[in-house]
DNA sequence: TTCTTCGGCTTTAGTAAATTGCATAGGAAC
DNA sequence: GTTCCTATGCAATTTACTAAAGCCGAAGAA
């Protein structure tokens, strides 16, 4: 529900890959060091990302990770949801049954949360990793 | 950052008041019982709401709470932010200095979070308590 | 004075996030 | 095929925050 370290780390992890050539295999240790992320934590995150087909893993000597698709085809939403599951402002938004109070039939708060969440998630769906990389490059070029 | 019980309880608490005539003084015990909220928890929430001028407290025998303004003048955002402080998807959005990684100059993730948060909060700013009451009444009338 | 209801503070319990550790498996290099 | 490197998988820990309860004091109507 909230923005968590895992998500932040995940984004920066894939972003690091997105900034390189897709063919370059990058070990976890390098990413972890470059982005200041606890290595084991990033490992767990990358495991999920690998399973869901966003990145590809390569074991053995000189192994590591590469992006599985082009950065322009990976939405921010995709990355975030892979890491922490569907983003919900409150559990009941995914399933009305999980309402903690006993609003079995109707809940005005839920209505407004649905609207809010829809707008929120749409932002993450609109942007891709290549957008982020673009912004960063534009910024460093400007200075 | 996340939607918390306190916020949910707070909304339902004021909503209970909003459904009544503004002149009626309602004790915490009644609200707590009607909405299934731990009384002491609700007490703490109402304390903040009282301080920020959303509701008014009345002590002594037959005391309790009333709304300080008309429901149509109380935005959902106002209530939520009173309870848990400014809503931020990540701390750095309020203050760049509180960045946990060392992105001192620029951060692409922050850019996208700013956009997302703006859209999210705008929803809560658009609706007032009277909107929620209206929805509820429309619903109960329909069934 | 008395009883009721809010006010403010402290403490406890519960839950989830953040991090670390270790033993295993796959695979390149030689 | 041996060796070394790097990911994989699971368990355990620490930390942080949420949720809730408790206690005593203050205000105020009856
Ligand atoms: S009371 Fe409303 S907002 Fe809360 S969990 Fe139930 S449906 Fe969701
Ligand atoms: S790295 Fe970016 S998103 Fe994360 S705290 Fe710093 S500014 Fe915010």
mmCIF file of C-alpha atoms (C1' of nucleotides) and ligand atoms in Angstrom:
data_model
loop_
_atom_site.group_PDB
_atom_site.id
_atom_site.type_symbol
_atom_site.label_atom_id
_atom_site.label_comp_id
_atom_site.label_asym_id
_atom_site.label_seq_id
_atom_site.Cartn_x
_atom_site.Cartn_y
_atom_site.Cartn_z
ATOM 1 C CA UNK A 1 0.000 0.000 0.000
ATOM 2 C CA UNK A 2 2.675 2.443 0.978
ATOM 3 C CA UNK A 3 5.791 3.133 -0.959
ATOM 4 C CA UNK A 4 8.341 0.815 0.425
ATOM 5 C CA UNK A 5 12.125 0.531 0.255
ATOM 6 C CA UNK A 6 11.812 -2.606 -1.792
ATOM 7 C CA UNK A 7 9.974 -0.729 -4.488
ATOM 8 C CA UNK A 8 12.390 2.139 -4.438
ATOM 9 C CA UNK A 9 15.357 -0.198 -4.633
ATOM 10 C CA UNK A 10 13.701 -2.195 -7.364
ATOM 11 C CA UNK A 11 13.144 0.842 -9.510
ATOM 12 C CA UNK A 12 16.710 2.016 -9.127
ATOM 13 C CA UNK A 13 17.973 -1.469 -9.775
ATOM 14 C CA UNK A 14 16.265 -1.843 -13.110
ATOM 15 C CA UNK A 15 16.986 1.777 -13.897
ATOM 16 C CA UNK A 16 20.660 1.026 -13.574
ATOM 17 C CA UNK A 17 20.285 -1.729 -16.124
ATOM 18 C CA UNK A 18 18.166 0.458 -18.365
ATOM 19 C CA UNK A 19 20.944 3.004 -18.567
ATOM 20 C CA UNK A 20 23.345 0.444 -19.970
ATOM 21 C CA UNK A 21 23.373 -1.461 -23.194
ATOM 22 C CA UNK A 22 20.935 -4.317 -22.973
ATOM 23 C CA UNK A 23 23.576 -6.882 -23.856
ATOM 24 C CA UNK A 24 25.750 -6.104 -20.865
ATOM 25 C CA UNK A 25 25.389 -8.634 -18.073
ATOM 26 C CA UNK A 26 25.665 -6.875 -14.749
ATOM 27 C CA UNK A 27 26.245 -8.702 -11.461
ATOM 28 C CA UNK A 28 24.203 -7.880 -8.402
ATOM 29 C CA UNK A 29 27.280 -6.723 -6.541
ATOM 30 C CA UNK A 30 27.890 -3.939 -9.012
ATOM 31 C CA UNK A 31 24.327 -2.653 -8.945
ATOM 32 C CA UNK A 32 24.148 -2.890 -5.204
ATOM 33 C CA UNK A 33 27.345 -0.946 -4.810
ATOM 34 C CA UNK A 34 26.546 1.687 -7.404
ATOM 35 C CA UNK A 35 23.076 2.373 -6.086
ATOM 36 C CA UNK A 36 23.801 1.909 -2.399
ATOM 37 C CA UNK A 37 21.395 -0.950 -1.886
ATOM 38 C CA UNK A 38 21.905 -3.855 0.559
ATOM 39 C CA UNK A 39 22.934 -6.684 -1.719
ATOM 40 C CA UNK A 40 20.835 -9.441 -0.227
ATOM 41 C CA UNK A 41 17.787 -7.256 -0.215
ATOM 42 C CA UNK A 42 18.245 -6.397 -3.849
ATOM 43 C CA UNK A 43 18.764 -10.071 -4.580
ATOM 44 C CA UNK A 44 15.323 -10.897 -3.304
ATOM 45 C CA UNK A 45 13.779 -8.086 -5.279
ATOM 46 C CA UNK A 46 15.522 -9.090 -8.473
ATOM 47 C CA UNK A 47 14.370 -12.631 -7.953
ATOM 48 C CA UNK A 48 10.755 -11.553 -8.287
ATOM 49 C CA UNK A 49 11.529 -9.324 -11.210
ATOM 50 C CA UNK A 50 13.273 -12.205 -12.882
ATOM 51 C CA UNK A 51 10.350 -14.557 -12.320
ATOM 52 C CA UNK A 52 7.876 -12.136 -13.795
ATOM 53 C CA UNK A 53 10.005 -11.723 -16.883
ATOM 54 C CA UNK A 54 11.136 -8.160 -16.518
ATOM 55 C CA UNK A 55 14.786 -9.026 -16.153
ATOM 56 C CA UNK A 56 16.771 -12.084 -17.063
ATOM 57 C CA UNK A 57 19.298 -13.787 -14.811
ATOM 58 C CA UNK A 58 22.590 -15.357 -15.825
ATOM 59 C CA UNK A 59 24.344 -17.613 -13.379
ATOM 60 C CA UNK A 60 27.938 -18.634 -13.071
ATOM 61 C CA UNK A 61 31.153 -16.716 -13.458
ATOM 62 C CA UNK A 62 30.602 -13.303 -14.990
ATOM 63 C CA UNK A 63 26.907 -13.842 -14.545
ATOM 64 C CA UNK A 64 24.385 -11.273 -13.437
ATOM 65 C CA UNK A 65 21.268 -9.653 -14.818
ATOM 66 C CA UNK A 66 20.062 -8.018 -18.003
ATOM 67 C CA UNK A 67 16.745 -6.476 -18.957
ATOM 68 C CA UNK A 68 14.432 -8.940 -20.611
ATOM 69 C CA UNK A 69 12.723 -6.286 -22.716
ATOM 70 C CA UNK A 70 13.407 -2.835 -23.981
ATOM 71 C CA UNK A 71 13.131 -0.105 -21.322
ATOM 72 C CA UNK A 72 10.393 1.548 -23.332
ATOM 73 C CA UNK A 73 8.288 -1.575 -22.905
ATOM 74 C CA UNK A 74 8.602 -1.786 -19.141
ATOM 75 C CA UNK A 75 6.111 0.378 -17.299
ATOM 76 C CA UNK A 76 6.787 1.653 -13.839
ATOM 77 C CA UNK A 77 3.560 0.027 -12.725
ATOM 78 C CA UNK A 78 4.755 -3.334 -13.905
ATOM 79 C CA UNK A 79 7.896 -3.096 -11.827
ATOM 80 C CA UNK A 80 6.117 -1.852 -8.731
ATOM 81 C CA UNK A 81 3.372 -4.435 -8.819
ATOM 82 C CA UNK A 82 5.803 -7.239 -9.340
ATOM 83 C CA UNK A 83 7.643 -6.240 -6.214
ATOM 84 C CA UNK A 84 4.821 -5.708 -3.822
ATOM 85 C CA UNK A 85 1.710 -6.992 -5.469
ATOM 86 C CA UNK A 86 -1.259 -4.918 -6.606
ATOM 87 C CA UNK A 87 -1.136 -1.458 -5.159
ATOM 88 C CA UNK A 88 -4.125 -0.867 -2.898
ATOM 89 C CA UNK A 89 -4.805 2.094 -0.682
ATOM 90 C CA UNK A 90 -6.816 -0.303 1.431
ATOM 91 C CA UNK A 91 -7.315 -4.029 1.279
ATOM 92 C CA UNK A 92 -11.028 -3.782 0.609
ATOM 93 C CA UNK A 93 -10.341 -2.173 -2.770
ATOM 94 C CA UNK A 94 -9.159 -5.457 -4.174
ATOM 95 C CA UNK A 95 -11.865 -7.479 -2.523
ATOM 96 C CA UNK A 96 -14.903 -5.988 -0.842
ATOM 97 C CA UNK A 97 -15.116 -9.031 1.404
ATOM 98 C CA UNK A 98 -11.957 -8.040 3.198
ATOM 99 C CA UNK A 99 -13.725 -5.045 4.693
ATOM 100 C CA UNK A 100 -12.614 -4.734 8.290
ATOM 101 C CA UNK A 101 -15.728 -2.958 9.416
ATOM 102 C CA UNK A 102 -19.085 -4.428 8.594
ATOM 103 C CA UNK A 103 -20.051 -2.390 5.567
ATOM 104 C CA UNK A 104 -21.398 -5.349 3.721
ATOM 105 C CA UNK A 105 -23.491 -3.460 1.232
ATOM 106 C CA UNK A 106 -22.065 -0.031 0.572
ATOM 107 C CA UNK A 107 -19.256 2.180 1.780
ATOM 108 C CA UNK A 108 -18.824 5.829 0.788
ATOM 109 C CA UNK A 109 -15.171 5.801 1.754
ATOM 110 C CA UNK A 110 -14.547 2.895 -0.537
ATOM 111 C CA UNK A 111 -16.104 4.815 -3.406
ATOM 112 C CA UNK A 112 -13.737 7.698 -3.039
ATOM 113 C CA UNK A 113 -10.756 5.447 -2.527
ATOM 114 C CA UNK A 114 -11.551 3.636 -5.738
ATOM 115 C CA UNK A 115 -11.470 6.897 -7.643
ATOM 116 C CA UNK A 116 -8.264 7.972 -5.966
ATOM 117 C CA UNK A 117 -6.486 4.705 -6.533
ATOM 118 C CA UNK A 118 -7.462 4.596 -10.161
ATOM 119 C CA UNK A 119 -5.914 7.985 -10.750
ATOM 120 C CA UNK A 120 -2.819 7.086 -8.820
ATOM 121 C CA UNK A 121 -2.114 3.835 -10.596
ATOM 122 C CA UNK A 122 -2.769 5.382 -13.981
ATOM 123 C CA UNK A 123 0.315 7.541 -13.523
ATOM 124 C CA UNK A 124 2.558 4.541 -13.026
ATOM 125 C CA UNK A 125 0.992 2.915 -16.011
ATOM 126 C CA UNK A 126 1.680 5.884 -18.249
ATOM 127 C CA UNK A 127 5.407 6.025 -17.753
ATOM 128 C CA UNK A 128 8.078 3.542 -18.693
ATOM 129 C CA UNK A 129 11.664 3.072 -17.645
ATOM 130 C CA UNK A 130 12.867 4.811 -20.763
ATOM 131 C CA UNK A 131 10.975 7.913 -19.678
ATOM 132 C CA UNK A 132 12.836 7.944 -16.410
ATOM 133 C CA UNK A 133 16.158 7.433 -18.104
ATOM 134 C CA UNK A 134 15.309 10.213 -20.529
ATOM 135 C CA UNK A 135 14.575 12.607 -17.703
ATOM 136 C CA UNK A 136 17.779 11.771 -15.976
ATOM 137 C CA UNK A 137 19.834 12.268 -19.122
ATOM 138 C CA UNK A 138 18.147 15.539 -19.887
ATOM 139 C CA UNK A 139 18.974 16.700 -16.432
ATOM 140 C CA UNK A 140 22.621 15.732 -16.435
ATOM 141 C CA UNK A 141 23.045 17.236 -19.883
ATOM 142 C CA UNK A 142 21.584 20.527 -18.697
ATOM 143 C CA UNK A 143 23.992 20.984 -15.821
ATOM 144 C CA UNK B 1 1.592 7.333 3.599
ATOM 145 C CA UNK B 2 -0.620 4.300 3.668
ATOM 146 C CA UNK B 3 -4.257 4.316 4.539
ATOM 147 C CA UNK B 4 -4.402 3.596 8.182
ATOM 148 C CA UNK B 5 -7.132 2.574 10.606
ATOM 149 C CA UNK B 6 -6.977 5.947 12.280
ATOM 150 C CA UNK B 7 -7.913 7.636 9.038
ATOM 151 C CA UNK B 8 -10.666 5.210 8.311
ATOM 152 C CA UNK B 9 -12.087 5.586 11.811
ATOM 153 C CA UNK B 10 -11.761 9.330 11.619
ATOM 154 C CA UNK B 11 -13.726 9.537 8.413
ATOM 155 C CA UNK B 12 -16.506 7.365 9.731
ATOM 156 C CA UNK B 13 -16.531 9.292 12.958
ATOM 157 C CA UNK B 14 -17.123 12.661 11.360
ATOM 158 C CA UNK B 15 -19.424 11.067 8.844
ATOM 159 C CA UNK B 16 -21.605 9.924 11.678
ATOM 160 C CA UNK B 17 -21.825 13.492 12.881
ATOM 161 C CA UNK B 18 -22.421 14.785 9.388
ATOM 162 C CA UNK B 19 -25.453 12.577 9.034
ATOM 163 C CA UNK B 20 -27.074 14.197 12.038
ATOM 164 C CA UNK B 21 -28.312 17.677 12.638
ATOM 165 C CA UNK B 22 -25.370 19.917 13.429
ATOM 166 C CA UNK B 23 -26.859 21.072 16.714
ATOM 167 C CA UNK B 24 -26.952 17.582 18.219
ATOM 168 C CA UNK B 25 -24.133 16.938 20.651
ATOM 169 C CA UNK B 26 -23.036 13.333 20.359
ATOM 170 C CA UNK B 27 -20.854 11.605 22.941
ATOM 171 C CA UNK B 28 -17.878 9.526 21.899
ATOM 172 C CA UNK B 29 -19.427 6.391 23.341
ATOM 173 C CA UNK B 30 -22.358 6.586 20.945
ATOM 174 C CA UNK B 31 -20.198 7.096 17.875
ATOM 175 C CA UNK B 32 -17.780 4.416 18.931
ATOM 176 C CA UNK B 33 -20.578 1.944 19.446
ATOM 177 C CA UNK B 34 -22.489 2.787 16.302
ATOM 178 C CA UNK B 35 -19.447 2.596 14.054
ATOM 179 C CA UNK B 36 -17.644 -0.227 15.801
ATOM 180 C CA UNK B 37 -14.566 1.756 16.689
ATOM 181 C CA UNK B 38 -12.456 1.288 19.853
ATOM 182 C CA UNK B 39 -13.484 4.203 22.011
ATOM 183 C CA UNK B 40 -10.093 5.293 23.232
ATOM 184 C CA UNK B 41 -8.687 5.112 19.757
ATOM 185 C CA UNK B 42 -11.447 7.281 18.416
ATOM 186 C CA UNK B 43 -10.912 9.653 21.321
ATOM 187 C CA UNK B 44 -7.366 10.315 20.240
ATOM 188 C CA UNK B 45 -8.432 10.873 16.664
ATOM 189 C CA UNK B 46 -11.201 13.260 17.639
ATOM 190 C CA UNK B 47 -8.772 15.159 19.790
ATOM 191 C CA UNK B 48 -6.739 16.098 16.723
ATOM 192 C CA UNK B 49 -9.820 16.879 14.735
ATOM 193 C CA UNK B 50 -11.011 19.104 17.514
ATOM 194 C CA UNK B 51 -7.714 20.972 17.699
ATOM 195 C CA UNK B 52 -7.657 21.645 14.011
ATOM 196 C CA UNK B 53 -11.171 23.058 14.148
ATOM 197 C CA UNK B 54 -13.072 20.456 12.212
ATOM 198 C CA UNK B 55 -15.179 19.365 15.128
ATOM 199 C CA UNK B 56 -16.027 21.018 18.414
ATOM 200 C CA UNK B 57 -15.913 19.301 21.783
ATOM 201 C CA UNK B 58 -18.304 19.783 24.677
ATOM 202 C CA UNK B 59 -17.294 18.499 28.062
ATOM 203 C CA UNK B 60 -19.342 17.571 31.063
ATOM 204 C CA UNK B 61 -22.608 15.750 31.433
ATOM 205 C CA UNK B 62 -24.385 15.302 28.113
ATOM 206 C CA UNK B 63 -21.259 16.529 26.425
ATOM 207 C CA UNK B 64 -19.735 15.149 23.256
ATOM 208 C CA UNK B 65 -18.883 16.407 19.809
ATOM 209 C CA UNK B 66 -20.465 18.419 17.028
ATOM 210 C CA UNK B 67 -19.178 19.460 13.632
ATOM 211 C CA UNK B 68 -17.560 22.875 13.688
ATOM 212 C CA UNK B 69 -18.562 23.647 10.119
ATOM 213 C CA UNK B 70 -21.065 22.527 7.576
ATOM 214 C CA UNK B 71 -20.301 19.113 6.041
ATOM 215 C CA UNK B 72 -20.110 20.750 2.637
ATOM 216 C CA UNK B 73 -17.184 22.817 3.852
ATOM 217 C CA UNK B 74 -15.141 19.944 5.191
ATOM 218 C CA UNK B 75 -13.041 18.261 2.547
ATOM 219 C CA UNK B 76 -11.959 14.680 2.887
ATOM 220 C CA UNK B 77 -8.390 15.836 2.483
ATOM 221 C CA UNK B 78 -8.723 18.122 5.464
ATOM 222 C CA UNK B 79 -9.845 15.287 7.679
ATOM 223 C CA UNK B 80 -7.199 12.879 6.481
ATOM 224 C CA UNK B 81 -4.321 15.297 6.788
ATOM 225 C CA UNK B 82 -5.367 16.331 10.235
ATOM 226 C CA UNK B 83 -5.227 12.756 11.394
ATOM 227 C CA UNK B 84 -1.969 11.613 9.937
ATOM 228 C CA UNK B 85 -0.216 14.685 8.640
ATOM 229 C CA UNK B 86 0.444 15.525 5.012
ATOM 230 C CA UNK B 87 -0.060 12.537 2.813
ATOM 231 C CA UNK B 88 3.217 11.575 1.151
ATOM 232 C CA UNK B 89 3.958 8.549 -0.945
ATOM 233 C CA UNK B 90 7.510 8.945 0.259
ATOM 234 C CA UNK B 91 9.092 11.230 2.790
ATOM 235 C CA UNK B 92 11.287 12.966 0.261
ATOM 236 C CA UNK B 93 8.241 14.426 -1.450
ATOM 237 C CA UNK B 94 7.703 16.843 1.370
ATOM 238 C CA UNK B 95 11.341 17.640 1.777
ATOM 239 C CA UNK B 96 14.003 16.658 -0.718
ATOM 240 C CA UNK B 97 16.571 16.651 2.068
ATOM 241 C CA UNK B 98 15.005 13.616 3.653
ATOM 242 C CA UNK B 99 16.089 11.508 0.692
ATOM 243 C CA UNK B 100 17.300 8.196 2.047
ATOM 244 C CA UNK B 101 19.598 7.500 -0.862
ATOM 245 C CA UNK B 102 22.072 10.126 -1.928
ATOM 246 C CA UNK B 103 20.255 11.693 -4.833
ATOM 247 C CA UNK B 104 21.161 15.186 -3.834
ATOM 248 C CA UNK B 105 20.531 16.843 -7.152
ATOM 249 C CA UNK B 106 17.903 14.988 -9.106
ATOM 250 C CA UNK B 107 15.809 11.859 -8.840
ATOM 251 C CA UNK B 108 13.632 10.496 -11.637
ATOM 252 C CA UNK B 109 11.566 8.461 -9.225
ATOM 253 C CA UNK B 110 10.776 11.528 -7.233
ATOM 254 C CA UNK B 111 9.521 13.251 -10.365
ATOM 255 C CA UNK B 112 7.013 10.562 -11.089
ATOM 256 C CA UNK B 113 5.956 10.311 -7.471
ATOM 257 C CA UNK B 114 5.265 14.018 -7.398
ATOM 258 C CA UNK B 115 2.925 13.686 -10.332
ATOM 259 C CA UNK B 116 1.227 10.671 -8.826
ATOM 260 C CA UNK B 117 0.770 12.215 -5.431
ATOM 261 C CA UNK B 118 -0.651 15.387 -6.858
ATOM 262 C CA UNK B 119 -3.314 13.458 -8.681
ATOM 263 C CA UNK B 120 -4.065 11.356 -5.661
ATOM 264 C CA UNK B 121 -4.477 14.202 -3.214
ATOM 265 C CA UNK B 122 -6.557 16.199 -5.661
ATOM 266 C CA UNK B 123 -9.267 13.574 -5.354
ATOM 267 C CA UNK B 124 -9.509 14.006 -1.611
ATOM 268 C CA UNK B 125 -9.540 17.717 -2.076
ATOM 269 C CA UNK B 126 -12.428 17.598 -4.503
ATOM 270 C CA UNK B 127 -14.885 15.811 -2.284
ATOM 271 C CA UNK B 128 -16.447 16.936 0.957
ATOM 272 C CA UNK B 129 -18.248 15.115 3.710
ATOM 273 C CA UNK B 130 -21.593 16.138 2.302
ATOM 274 C CA UNK B 131 -20.702 14.315 -0.904
ATOM 275 C CA UNK B 132 -20.120 11.122 1.026
ATOM 276 C CA UNK B 133 -23.359 11.524 2.950
ATOM 277 C CA UNK B 134 -25.176 12.185 -0.294
ATOM 278 C CA UNK B 135 -23.850 8.992 -1.825
ATOM 279 C CA UNK B 136 -24.856 6.995 1.172
ATOM 280 C CA UNK B 137 -28.347 8.413 1.206
ATOM 281 C CA UNK B 138 -28.777 7.851 -2.498
ATOM 282 C CA UNK B 139 -27.755 4.282 -1.970
ATOM 283 C CA UNK B 140 -30.042 3.522 0.918
ATOM 284 C CA UNK B 141 -32.906 5.215 -0.881
ATOM 285 C CA UNK B 142 -32.381 3.054 -3.932
ATOM 286 C CA UNK B 143 -32.612 -0.253 -2.112
ATOM 287 C "C1'" DT C 1 -20.643 18.483 45.324
ATOM 288 C "C1'" DT C 2 -21.042 14.874 42.118
ATOM 289 C "C1'" DC C 3 -21.166 12.625 38.124
ATOM 290 C "C1'" DT C 4 -20.158 12.613 33.273
ATOM 291 C "C1'" DT C 5 -17.447 13.223 29.351
ATOM 292 C "C1'" DC C 6 -13.351 14.983 27.048
ATOM 293 C "C1'" DG C 7 -7.904 15.820 27.417
ATOM 294 C "C1'" DG C 8 -3.352 14.252 27.567
ATOM 295 C "C1'" DC C 9 0.056 11.035 28.464
ATOM 296 C "C1'" DT C 10 2.091 6.313 28.933
ATOM 297 C "C1'" DT C 11 2.430 1.629 27.918
ATOM 298 C "C1'" DT C 12 1.518 -2.673 25.752
ATOM 299 C "C1'" DA C 13 0.666 -5.749 22.030
ATOM 300 C "C1'" DG C 14 0.582 -6.872 17.336
ATOM 301 C "C1'" DT C 15 2.057 -6.640 12.693
ATOM 302 C "C1'" DA C 16 4.748 -5.583 8.782
ATOM 303 C "C1'" DA C 17 9.015 -3.766 6.786
ATOM 304 C "C1'" DA C 18 13.985 -4.041 6.336
ATOM 305 C "C1'" DT C 19 17.891 -6.518 6.745
ATOM 306 C "C1'" DT C 20 21.086 -10.384 7.356
ATOM 307 C "C1'" DG C 21 22.708 -15.334 7.076
ATOM 308 C "C1'" DC C 22 23.532 -19.658 5.211
ATOM 309 C "C1'" DA C 23 23.365 -23.639 2.552
ATOM 310 C "C1'" DT C 24 22.293 -24.988 -2.368
ATOM 311 C "C1'" DA C 25 22.308 -24.987 -7.423
ATOM 312 C "C1'" DG C 26 23.622 -23.626 -11.861
ATOM 313 C "C1'" DG C 27 27.061 -22.417 -15.122
ATOM 314 C "C1'" DA C 28 31.331 -20.243 -17.227
ATOM 315 C "C1'" DA C 29 36.348 -20.637 -17.416
ATOM 316 C "C1'" DC C 30 40.408 -23.252 -17.369
ATOM 317 C "C1'" DG D 1 35.895 -32.402 -14.703
ATOM 318 C "C1'" DT D 2 37.399 -29.229 -11.271
ATOM 319 C "C1'" DT D 3 37.087 -24.757 -9.501
ATOM 320 C "C1'" DC D 4 35.265 -20.566 -8.644
ATOM 321 C "C1'" DC D 5 31.714 -17.223 -9.191
ATOM 322 C "C1'" DT D 6 27.069 -15.700 -8.978
ATOM 323 C "C1'" DA D 7 22.222 -16.370 -8.526
ATOM 324 C "C1'" DT D 8 18.422 -19.100 -5.728
ATOM 325 C "C1'" DG D 9 15.768 -20.222 -1.885
ATOM 326 C "C1'" DC D 10 14.510 -20.209 2.640
ATOM 327 C "C1'" DA D 11 15.041 -18.966 7.521
ATOM 328 C "C1'" DA D 12 15.933 -15.767 11.107
ATOM 329 C "C1'" DT D 13 16.544 -11.375 12.912
ATOM 330 C "C1'" DT D 14 16.154 -6.733 13.814
ATOM 331 C "C1'" DT D 15 13.693 -2.625 13.530
ATOM 332 C "C1'" DA D 16 9.806 0.437 12.993
ATOM 333 C "C1'" DC D 17 5.289 1.545 13.097
ATOM 334 C "C1'" DT D 18 0.287 0.620 13.799
ATOM 335 C "C1'" DA D 19 -3.415 -0.493 16.805
ATOM 336 C "C1'" DA D 20 -5.130 -0.547 21.076
ATOM 337 C "C1'" DA D 21 -5.697 -0.067 26.003
ATOM 338 C "C1'" DG D 22 -5.006 2.246 30.596
ATOM 339 C "C1'" DC D 23 -4.687 5.901 33.856
ATOM 340 C "C1'" DC D 24 -5.336 10.179 35.913
ATOM 341 C "C1'" DG D 25 -6.561 14.862 35.490
ATOM 342 C "C1'" DA D 26 -9.588 18.816 33.847
ATOM 343 C "C1'" DA D 27 -13.760 20.894 32.483
ATOM 344 C "C1'" DG D 28 -18.472 21.499 33.065
ATOM 345 C "C1'" DA D 29 -23.530 20.571 33.528
ATOM 346 C "C1'" DA D 30 -26.907 19.107 36.984
HETATM 347 S S1 LIG E 1 -15.368 0.308 5.806
HETATM 348 FE FE1 LIG E 1 -15.273 0.913 3.652
HETATM 349 S S2 LIG E 1 -13.186 1.586 3.337
HETATM 350 FE FE2 LIG E 1 -13.198 0.460 5.273
HETATM 351 S S3 LIG E 1 -12.642 -1.628 4.700
HETATM 352 FE FE3 LIG E 1 -14.871 -1.536 4.652
HETATM 353 S S4 LIG E 1 -15.392 -1.029 2.526
HETATM 354 FE FE4 LIG E 1 -13.230 -0.565 2.803
HETATM 355 S S1 LIG E 2 16.010 8.366 -4.081
HETATM 356 FE FE1 LIG E 2 14.469 9.667 -5.056
HETATM 357 S S2 LIG E 2 12.530 8.777 -4.418
HETATM 358 FE FE2 LIG E 2 14.080 7.903 -3.070
HETATM 359 S S3 LIG E 2 14.072 9.245 -1.278
HETATM 360 FE FE3 LIG E 2 15.639 10.067 -2.676
HETATM 361 S S4 LIG E 2 14.568 11.599 -3.914
HETATM 362 FE FE4 LIG E 2 13.011 10.350 -2.935
#
